[in-house]
Each structure stands twice: as structure tokens, then as C-alpha cells.
Coordinates of C-alpha atoms and ligand atoms in Angstrom, one line a residue:
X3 CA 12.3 -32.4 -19.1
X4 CA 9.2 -30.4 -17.7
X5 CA 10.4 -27.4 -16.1
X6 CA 9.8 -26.2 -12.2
X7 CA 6.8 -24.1 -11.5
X8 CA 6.5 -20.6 -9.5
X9 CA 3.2 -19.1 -9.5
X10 CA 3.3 -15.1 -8.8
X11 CA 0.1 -13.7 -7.7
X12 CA -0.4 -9.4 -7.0
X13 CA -3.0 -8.8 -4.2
X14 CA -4.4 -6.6 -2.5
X15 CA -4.8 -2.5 -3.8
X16 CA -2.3 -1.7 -6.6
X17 CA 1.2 0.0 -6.3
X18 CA 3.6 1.3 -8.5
X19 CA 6.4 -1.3 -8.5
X20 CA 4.6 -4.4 -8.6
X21 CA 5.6 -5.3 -12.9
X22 CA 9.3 -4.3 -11.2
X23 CA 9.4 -6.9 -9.1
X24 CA 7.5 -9.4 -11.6
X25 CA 10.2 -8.8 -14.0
X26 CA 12.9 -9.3 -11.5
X27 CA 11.7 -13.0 -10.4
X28 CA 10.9 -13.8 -14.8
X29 CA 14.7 -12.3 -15.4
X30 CA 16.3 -14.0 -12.4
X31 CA 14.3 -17.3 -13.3
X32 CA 15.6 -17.5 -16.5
X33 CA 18.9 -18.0 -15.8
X34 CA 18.5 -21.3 -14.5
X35 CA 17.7 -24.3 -17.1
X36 CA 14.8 -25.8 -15.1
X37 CA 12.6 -23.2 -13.5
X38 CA 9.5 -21.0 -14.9
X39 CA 7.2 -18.5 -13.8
X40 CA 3.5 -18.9 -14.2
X41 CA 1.2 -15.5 -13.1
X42 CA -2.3 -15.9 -11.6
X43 CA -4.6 -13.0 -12.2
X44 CA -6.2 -11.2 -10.1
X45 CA -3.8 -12.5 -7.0
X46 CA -5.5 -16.4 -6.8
X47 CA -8.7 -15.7 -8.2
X48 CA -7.1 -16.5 -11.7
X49 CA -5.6 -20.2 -10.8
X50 CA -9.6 -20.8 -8.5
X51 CA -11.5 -19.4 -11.8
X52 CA -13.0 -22.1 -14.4
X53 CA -11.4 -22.4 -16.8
X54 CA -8.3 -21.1 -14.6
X55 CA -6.7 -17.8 -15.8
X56 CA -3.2 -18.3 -15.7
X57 CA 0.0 -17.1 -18.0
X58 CA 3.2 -18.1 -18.6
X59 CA 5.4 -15.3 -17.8
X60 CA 8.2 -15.5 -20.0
X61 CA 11.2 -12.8 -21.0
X62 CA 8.4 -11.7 -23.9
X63 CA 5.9 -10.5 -21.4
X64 CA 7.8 -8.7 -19.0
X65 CA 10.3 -6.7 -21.0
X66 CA 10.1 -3.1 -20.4
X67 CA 7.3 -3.1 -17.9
X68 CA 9.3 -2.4 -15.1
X69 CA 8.4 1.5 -15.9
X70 CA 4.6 1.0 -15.9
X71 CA 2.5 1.1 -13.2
X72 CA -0.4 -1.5 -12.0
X73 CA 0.0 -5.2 -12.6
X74 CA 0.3 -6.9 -15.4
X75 CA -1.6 -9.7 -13.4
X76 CA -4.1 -7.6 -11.8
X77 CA -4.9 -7.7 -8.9
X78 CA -8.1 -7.8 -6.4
X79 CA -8.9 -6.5 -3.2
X80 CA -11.9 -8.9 -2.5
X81 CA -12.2 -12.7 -1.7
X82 CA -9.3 -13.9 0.3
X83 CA -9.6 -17.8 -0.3
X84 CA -10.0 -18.1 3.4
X85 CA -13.2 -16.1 3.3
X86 CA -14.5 -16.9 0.0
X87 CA -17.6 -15.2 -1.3
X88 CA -20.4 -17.6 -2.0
X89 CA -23.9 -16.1 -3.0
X90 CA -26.9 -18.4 -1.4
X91 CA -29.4 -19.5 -2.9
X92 CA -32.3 -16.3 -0.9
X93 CA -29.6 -14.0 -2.5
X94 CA -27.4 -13.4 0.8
X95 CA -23.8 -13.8 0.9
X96 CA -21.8 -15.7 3.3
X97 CA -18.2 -16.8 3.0
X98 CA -16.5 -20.2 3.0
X99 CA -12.7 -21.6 3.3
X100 CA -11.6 -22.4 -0.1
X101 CA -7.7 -22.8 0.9
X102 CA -8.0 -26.2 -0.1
X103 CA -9.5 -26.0 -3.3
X104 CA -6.6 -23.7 -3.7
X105 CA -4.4 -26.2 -3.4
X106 CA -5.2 -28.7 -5.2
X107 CA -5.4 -26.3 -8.1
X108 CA -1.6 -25.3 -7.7
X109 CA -0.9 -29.1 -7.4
X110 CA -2.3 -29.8 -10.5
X111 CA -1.1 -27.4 -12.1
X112 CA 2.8 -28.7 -10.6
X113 CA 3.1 -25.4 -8.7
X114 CA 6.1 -25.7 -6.3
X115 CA 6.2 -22.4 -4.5
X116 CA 3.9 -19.6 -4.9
X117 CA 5.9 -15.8 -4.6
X118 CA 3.3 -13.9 -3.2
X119 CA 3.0 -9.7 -3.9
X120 CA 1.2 -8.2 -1.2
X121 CA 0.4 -6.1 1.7
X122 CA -0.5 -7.2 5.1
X123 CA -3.6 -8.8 4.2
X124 CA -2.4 -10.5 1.4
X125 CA 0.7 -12.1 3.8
X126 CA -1.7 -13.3 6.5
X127 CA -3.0 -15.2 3.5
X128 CA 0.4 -16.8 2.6
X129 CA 1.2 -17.1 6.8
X130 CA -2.1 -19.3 6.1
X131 CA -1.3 -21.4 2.8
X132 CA 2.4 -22.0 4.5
X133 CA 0.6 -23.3 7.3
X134 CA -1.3 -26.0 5.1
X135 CA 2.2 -27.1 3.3
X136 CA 2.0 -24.4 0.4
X137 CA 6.1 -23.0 -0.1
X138 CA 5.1 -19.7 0.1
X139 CA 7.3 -16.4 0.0
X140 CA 5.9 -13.0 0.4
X141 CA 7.3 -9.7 -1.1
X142 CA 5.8 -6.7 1.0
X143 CA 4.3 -4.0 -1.2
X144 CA 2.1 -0.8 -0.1
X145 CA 2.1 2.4 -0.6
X146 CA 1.0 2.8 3.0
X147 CA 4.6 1.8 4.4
X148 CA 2.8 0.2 6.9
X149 CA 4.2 -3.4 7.5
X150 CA 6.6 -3.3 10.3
X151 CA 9.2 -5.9 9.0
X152 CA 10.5 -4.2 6.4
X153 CA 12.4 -0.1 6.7
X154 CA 10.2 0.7 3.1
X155 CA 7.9 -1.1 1.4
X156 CA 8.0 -0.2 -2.8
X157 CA 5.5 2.1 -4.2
X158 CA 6.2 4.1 -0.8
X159 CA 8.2 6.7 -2.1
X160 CA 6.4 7.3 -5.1
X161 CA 3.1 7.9 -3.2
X162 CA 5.2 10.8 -1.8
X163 CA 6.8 12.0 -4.8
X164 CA 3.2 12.5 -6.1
X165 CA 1.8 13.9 -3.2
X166 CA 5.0 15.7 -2.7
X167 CA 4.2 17.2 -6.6
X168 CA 0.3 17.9 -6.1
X169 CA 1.0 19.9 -3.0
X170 CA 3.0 21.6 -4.8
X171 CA 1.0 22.8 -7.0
X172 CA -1.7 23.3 -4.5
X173 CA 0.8 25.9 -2.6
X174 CA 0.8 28.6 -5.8
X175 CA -2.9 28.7 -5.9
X176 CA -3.3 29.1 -2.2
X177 CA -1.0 31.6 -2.2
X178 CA -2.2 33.8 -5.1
X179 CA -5.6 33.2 -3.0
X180 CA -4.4 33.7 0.5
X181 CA -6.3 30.2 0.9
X182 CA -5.8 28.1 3.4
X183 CA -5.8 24.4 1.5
X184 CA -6.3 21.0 2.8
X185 CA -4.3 18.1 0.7
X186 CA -5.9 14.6 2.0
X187 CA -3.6 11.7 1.6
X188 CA -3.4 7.7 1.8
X189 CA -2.0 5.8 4.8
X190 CA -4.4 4.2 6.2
X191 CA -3.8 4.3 9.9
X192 CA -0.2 5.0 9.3
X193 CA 0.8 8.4 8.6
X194 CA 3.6 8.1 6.5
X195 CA 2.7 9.5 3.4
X196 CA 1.6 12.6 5.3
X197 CA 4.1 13.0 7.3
X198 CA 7.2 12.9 4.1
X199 CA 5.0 14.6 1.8
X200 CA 4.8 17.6 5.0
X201 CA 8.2 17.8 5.4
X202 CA 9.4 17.5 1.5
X203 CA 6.5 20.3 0.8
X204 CA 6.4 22.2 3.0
X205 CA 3.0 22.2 4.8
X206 CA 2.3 24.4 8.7
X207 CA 0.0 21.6 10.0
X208 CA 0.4 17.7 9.2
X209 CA -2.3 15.8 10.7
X210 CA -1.9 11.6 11.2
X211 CA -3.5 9.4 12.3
X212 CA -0.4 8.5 15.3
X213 CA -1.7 12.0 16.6
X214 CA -4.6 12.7 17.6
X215 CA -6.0 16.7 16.7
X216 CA -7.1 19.6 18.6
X217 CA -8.8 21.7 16.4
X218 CA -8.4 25.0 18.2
X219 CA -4.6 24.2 17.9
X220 CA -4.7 23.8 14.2
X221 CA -7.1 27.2 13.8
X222 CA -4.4 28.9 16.0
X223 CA -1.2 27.9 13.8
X224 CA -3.7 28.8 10.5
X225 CA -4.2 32.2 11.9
X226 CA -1.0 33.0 13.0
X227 CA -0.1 32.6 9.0
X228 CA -2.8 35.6 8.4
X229 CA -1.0 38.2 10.7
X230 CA -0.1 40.9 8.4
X231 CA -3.9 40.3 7.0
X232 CA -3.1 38.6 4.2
X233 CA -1.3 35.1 4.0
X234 CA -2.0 31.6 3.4
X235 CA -1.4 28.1 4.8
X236 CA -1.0 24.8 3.6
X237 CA -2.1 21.7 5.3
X238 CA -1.9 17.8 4.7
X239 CA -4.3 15.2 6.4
X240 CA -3.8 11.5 6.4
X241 CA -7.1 9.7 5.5
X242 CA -6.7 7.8 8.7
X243 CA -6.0 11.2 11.3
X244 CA -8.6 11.9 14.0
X245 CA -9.5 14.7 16.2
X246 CA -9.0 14.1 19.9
X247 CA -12.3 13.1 21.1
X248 CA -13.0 11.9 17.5
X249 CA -13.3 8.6 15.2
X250 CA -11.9 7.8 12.2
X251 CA -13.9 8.7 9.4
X252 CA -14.6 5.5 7.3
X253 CA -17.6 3.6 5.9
X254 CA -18.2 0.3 5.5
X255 CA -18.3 -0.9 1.9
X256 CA -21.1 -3.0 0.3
X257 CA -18.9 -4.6 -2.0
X258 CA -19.0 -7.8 -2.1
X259 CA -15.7 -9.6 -0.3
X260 CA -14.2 -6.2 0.4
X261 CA -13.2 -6.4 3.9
X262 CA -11.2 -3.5 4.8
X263 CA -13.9 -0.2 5.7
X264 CA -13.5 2.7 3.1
X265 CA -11.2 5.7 4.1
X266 CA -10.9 9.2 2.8
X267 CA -13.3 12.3 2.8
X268 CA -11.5 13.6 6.0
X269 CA -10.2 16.9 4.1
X270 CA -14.3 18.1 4.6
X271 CA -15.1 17.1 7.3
X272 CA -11.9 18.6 8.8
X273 CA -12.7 22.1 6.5
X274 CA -16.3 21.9 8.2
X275 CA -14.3 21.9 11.8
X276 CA -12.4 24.6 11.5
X277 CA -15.1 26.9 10.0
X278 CA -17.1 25.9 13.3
X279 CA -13.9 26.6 15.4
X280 CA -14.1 30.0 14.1
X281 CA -11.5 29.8 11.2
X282 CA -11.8 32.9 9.5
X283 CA -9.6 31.6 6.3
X284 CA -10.8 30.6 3.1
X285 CA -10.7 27.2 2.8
X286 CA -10.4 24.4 0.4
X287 CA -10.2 21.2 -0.1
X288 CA -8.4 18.1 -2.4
X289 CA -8.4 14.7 -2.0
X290 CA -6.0 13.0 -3.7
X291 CA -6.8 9.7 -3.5
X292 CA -5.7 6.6 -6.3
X293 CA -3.5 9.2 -8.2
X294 CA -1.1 8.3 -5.6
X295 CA -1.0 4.7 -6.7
X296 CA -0.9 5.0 -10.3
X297 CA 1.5 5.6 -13.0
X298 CA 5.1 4.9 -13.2
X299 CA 7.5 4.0 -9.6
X300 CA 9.8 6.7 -9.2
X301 CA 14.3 4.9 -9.8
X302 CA 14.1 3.9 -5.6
X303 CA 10.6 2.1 -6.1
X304 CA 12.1 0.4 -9.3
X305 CA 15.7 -0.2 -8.1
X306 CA 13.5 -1.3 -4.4
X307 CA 11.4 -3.9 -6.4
X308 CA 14.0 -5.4 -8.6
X309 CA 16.2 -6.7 -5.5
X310 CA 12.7 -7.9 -4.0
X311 CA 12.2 -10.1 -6.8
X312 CA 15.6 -11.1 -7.0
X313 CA 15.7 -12.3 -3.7
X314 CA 11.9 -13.9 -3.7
X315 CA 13.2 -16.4 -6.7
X316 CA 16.7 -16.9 -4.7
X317 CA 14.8 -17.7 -2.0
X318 CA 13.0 -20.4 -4.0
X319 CA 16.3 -21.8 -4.9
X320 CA 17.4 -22.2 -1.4
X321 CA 14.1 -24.1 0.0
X322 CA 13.2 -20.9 2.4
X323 CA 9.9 -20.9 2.5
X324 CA 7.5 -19.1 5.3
X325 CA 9.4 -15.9 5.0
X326 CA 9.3 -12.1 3.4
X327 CA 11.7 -10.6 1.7
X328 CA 12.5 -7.4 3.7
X329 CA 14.7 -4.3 3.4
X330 CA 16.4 -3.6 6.8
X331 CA 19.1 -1.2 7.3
X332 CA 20.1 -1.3 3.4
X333 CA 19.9 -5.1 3.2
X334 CA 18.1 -7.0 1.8
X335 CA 17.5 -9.9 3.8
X336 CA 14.1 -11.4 5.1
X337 CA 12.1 -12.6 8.2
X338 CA 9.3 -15.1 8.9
X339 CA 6.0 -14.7 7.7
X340 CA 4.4 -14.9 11.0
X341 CA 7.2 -11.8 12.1
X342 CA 6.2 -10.2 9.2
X343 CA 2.5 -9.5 9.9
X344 CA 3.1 -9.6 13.5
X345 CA 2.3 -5.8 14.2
X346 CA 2.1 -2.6 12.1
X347 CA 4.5 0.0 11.3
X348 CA 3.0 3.4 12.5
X349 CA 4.8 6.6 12.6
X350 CA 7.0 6.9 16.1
X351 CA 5.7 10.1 17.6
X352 CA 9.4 10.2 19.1
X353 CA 11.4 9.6 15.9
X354 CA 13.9 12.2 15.0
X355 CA 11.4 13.0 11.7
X356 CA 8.4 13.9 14.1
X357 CA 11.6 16.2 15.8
X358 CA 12.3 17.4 12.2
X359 CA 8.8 18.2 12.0
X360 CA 8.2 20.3 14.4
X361 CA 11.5 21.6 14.0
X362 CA 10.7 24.0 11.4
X363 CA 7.4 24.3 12.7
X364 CA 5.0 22.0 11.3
X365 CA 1.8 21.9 13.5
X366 CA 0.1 18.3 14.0
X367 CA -2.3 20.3 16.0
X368 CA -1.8 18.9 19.1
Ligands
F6P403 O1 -3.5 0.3 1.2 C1 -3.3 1.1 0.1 C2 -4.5 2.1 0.0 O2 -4.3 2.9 -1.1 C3 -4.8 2.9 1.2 O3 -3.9 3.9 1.4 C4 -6.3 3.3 1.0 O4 -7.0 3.5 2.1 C5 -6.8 2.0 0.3 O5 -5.7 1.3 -0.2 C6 -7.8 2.3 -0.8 O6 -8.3 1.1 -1.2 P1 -9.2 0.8 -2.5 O7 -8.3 1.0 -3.7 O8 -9.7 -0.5 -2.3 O9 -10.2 1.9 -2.5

């Protein structure tokens, strides 16, 4: 008898935890007689490619990669099949719905529900194909923390292990220095990274994007570590932060089918504005970029990821289809797509960790 057919696809930017949760759904498959697990690559460009590039993902090709960073399926961040790029014929580019080429594919291929690894953009892509009959479930991933359904997304926590690490590092050599050094991190327009990596290192200003910057406030609190004459002062800045009467610095990318605009490169622009505001430190900068997605997830990424898989393929067994898995007050449970990338999760400027914060003094310059 032919067996049952999930297809798992990774979208979206990498993460550290993704093979975890792959694993989990091939492990948690096999113990039924009549189910298998197929992988797309490249989230669906794999199963829309000719000929298609899809794998049977079988006890053999997942063992041990629950340690090892990336996807084992790759993964893309251009060409949602809703917005497919298609090159005319004068050279241009335009994009065109290709959902339902999509689906045919899975059919023929006996697909019967799809377990989708992604962030936000890559759910409002399974909100869609659930909307066209696909059985779709989502599993949230991001490094960014920034879906609002779910308490932690994996890859989370190792981001800020990493950054947590590089900062550091960055403290003895400001220090030896009496530098004051800028650490750009991730986020996107959610501060998280910044704001644990602040508080687990140990910075005096933490700049995000929930709160907007003065820079006079932020040369004041640099100072004020320079009293004695010498000192030095560490400070993180999410990708996404802004001064007050600022903008978010971001380009557009020419990529093809890369929607999302291009963060990071704050960290000098923000060293140029506190020279201006009279900052009489020495400054540097470092931007830390895709470090903090690589390598291996940290236990709570891999331990995080293993009970989202889990529950994705239980959730095939049971029919419930439409919905995330989610991690909510140390359950795992899950919620409706369309809940799911409903809103944002962005750092509560009234949270008790904004209060720790400033507590012991962090500045967030404002
Ligand atoms: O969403 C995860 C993330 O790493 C963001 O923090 C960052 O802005 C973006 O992806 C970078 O994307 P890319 O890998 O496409 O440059």
C-alpha cells in the first residue's frame, strides 16, 4: 500500500533550528505504518522547478542534524508563489500568481498536507494555499522573535546567545581602549535581539526600534561613563532603531523577487551622529549581521524545535489544518493561521524587561 504524503518546505531567511524541527516531524512520522515525509528545496521552488527537486526524507537523512545549523532543504527568500518572478520578453520583470500551478504539482505528486517552516511571510503564504484547499500547517521560525502568536519563536535564543558572546568580546577591547563600541544587531523592526543581548551583556545604551532616539541623550549617558577621564561604554543597536525625527535606515534590494527592503548599516550612521553631537569618545563600530543565524541552535532552540515538529505531524494526524503550532505560556498548543500573522510581536515599552532595563541603567536614549 502507497504511503501518505507530507511535504516540508523551509522559507524564508535561515535559522538555527530549522533541521530540529525537520527531524522531529521524519522521527514522529515514522512511527506510524502509512505516513512519509517528502522535502521541497528551497521552500516550493523545489516541488514548482522542472524536473521538480524533491527528497524523500527518511530516518537516513535526518539523523544527527538536529545540531547543524541551516536547512537541509534550503531555503529562499525570493518568489513567494503568489508573486512569482517572470522575466519578459524587453528584459523587465513582473510577477504572476502561480498558487495554482502549485497545486497541482503537490496533487500529483499525492501530497496531503504541506508542514510549512517559516516566518511571517512565509505563513501569509500558507494563510493563502489554506485558503485554495491546500491542508496547510505552519511552524513559526525567526530569529527576529517577531510573530505575535507564539511567546518564542526557535533560533530566537540562539541569535542572543551569539550576540550575547560577540559583545562580549567587544567589551575587553573597548575597555583596554576606553572605546566606546557600537554592536548592530538583527530584529528587524522588533527589538528583541537587542534588547536580551543588552541586558545578558551588559550594554549602558540599547537602542530599538519600539523607541525612538535622541541623540543628545545617548552622548550624555556615553559621557557620563568618561568622568574620571578615562572609561568606556558599550552600546547595542537593533538594525531596525531610529532617531526621533529619523527613518529607518534600509535600502531597497535589486534582487530579483526579494521583497522585504535591506536592513543593517545603522551602527555608522549612528557612530557619524554622535561625532556630530559632539561625542568626544572614540568610537567603533561592528555589525554583526548573518553570524547570528548560523551555526548550531543553542539545547532551548533544539529542545523548542523538536516539540514544534512533533506537534506539526500530530496535527496532521488529527485533520487540523489552517493553524500554527505555537508556544504559549510553556505549552505547546497552536492558533489559526489567519491569528497567527494577524499583527507583530514588538518589544512592550511597558514590559517588566524594558523596567529591568532601565533598572540597572541601560539608556535607550530617550
Ligand atoms: O528575519 C530574519 C533576518 O535575519 C532579519 O533579522 C534581517 O533583517 C534579515 O533576515 C536579513 O535578511 P537576508 O538574509 O535576506 O539578508
Amino acid at each position: 500500500m502507497s504511503k501518505k504524503r507530507v511535504l516540508v518546505v523551509t522559507g524564508g531567511g535561515d535559522c538555527p533550528g530549522l533541521n530540529a524541527v525537520i527531524r522531529a516531524v521524519v522521527k514522529r512520522a515514522s512511527q506510524t505504518q502509512d505516513w512519509e515525509i517528502w522535502g521541497s528545496y528551497e521552500a516550493y521552488h523545489g516541488i514548482m522547478h522542472d524536473p521538480m527537486e524533491v527528497v524523500l526524507l527518511d530516518g537516513k537523512a535526518v539523523a544527527g542534524i538536529h545540531v547543524r545549523g541551516g536547512t537541509i532543504i534550503r531555503t529562499t527568500s525570493k518568489g513567494s508563489p503568489m508573486a512569482w518572478a517572470v522575466q519578459q520578453k524587453d528584459g523587465s520583470w513582473t510577477t504572476e500568481d502561480r498558487t495554482d500551478f502549485l497545486l497541482e504539482r503537490m496533487k500529483s505528486l499525492g501530497i496531503e498536507a504541506v508542514i510549512s517552516i517559516g516566518g511571517d511571510g512565509s505563513q501569509r503564504i500558507s494563510q493563502a494555499l489554506f485558503e485554495k484547499g491546500c491542508q496547510v500547517i505552519g511552524v513559526p521560525k525567526t530569529i527576529d522573535n517577531d510573530l505575535s502568536a507564539t511567546d518564542f519563536t526557535f533560533g530566537f535564543q540562539t541569535a542572543v546567545q551569539i550576540a550575547t558572546e560577540a559583545m562580549d568580546r567587544l567589551v575587553s577591547t573597548a575597555e583596554s581602549h576606553h572605546r566606546a563600541i557600537i554592536l548592530e544587531v538583527m530584529g528587524r523592526s522588533a527589538g528583541w535581539i537587542a534588547l536580551h543581548t543588552a541586558i545578558a551583556a551588559g550594554a549602558e545604551v540599547c537602542l530599538i526600534p519600539e523607541i525612538p532616539y535622541d541623540i543628545n541623550r545617548i552622548v550624555e549617558r556615553i559621557e557620563s561613563r568618561y568622568k574620571g577621564g578615562r572609561g568606556f561604554a558599550n552600546i547595542i543597536v537593533a538594525e531596525g532603531a531610529k532617531a526621533k525625527d529619523g527613518t529607518i535606515f534600509a535600502k531597497k534590494s535589486t534582487e530579483i523577487g526579494y521583497e522585504n527592503v535591506r536592513l543593517g548599516g545603522i551602527a555608522y550612521q549612528l557612530s557619524q551622529q554622535l561625532k556630530d553631537a559632539g561625542c568626544s569618545a572614540d568610537i567603533r563600530e561592528t555589525v554583526l549581521g548573518h553570524i547570528q543565524r548560523g551555526g548550531t541552535p543553542i539545547a532551548f532552540d533544539r529542545i523548542l524545535a523538536t516539540q514544534f515538529g512533533v506537534k506539526a505531524f500530530e496535527m496532521v494526524l488529527n485533520g487540523e489544518f489552517g493553524k500554527m503550532v505555537t508556544y504559549k505560556n510553556h505549552s505547546i498548543t497552536s492558533v489559526s493561521l489567519k491569528e497567527a500573522i494577524s499583527e507583530y510581536n514588538v518589544v512592550d515599552t511597558n514590559s517588566f524587561l524594558i523596567q529591568t532595563a532601565r533598572g540597572i541603567g541601560i539608556s535607550f536614549g530617550d
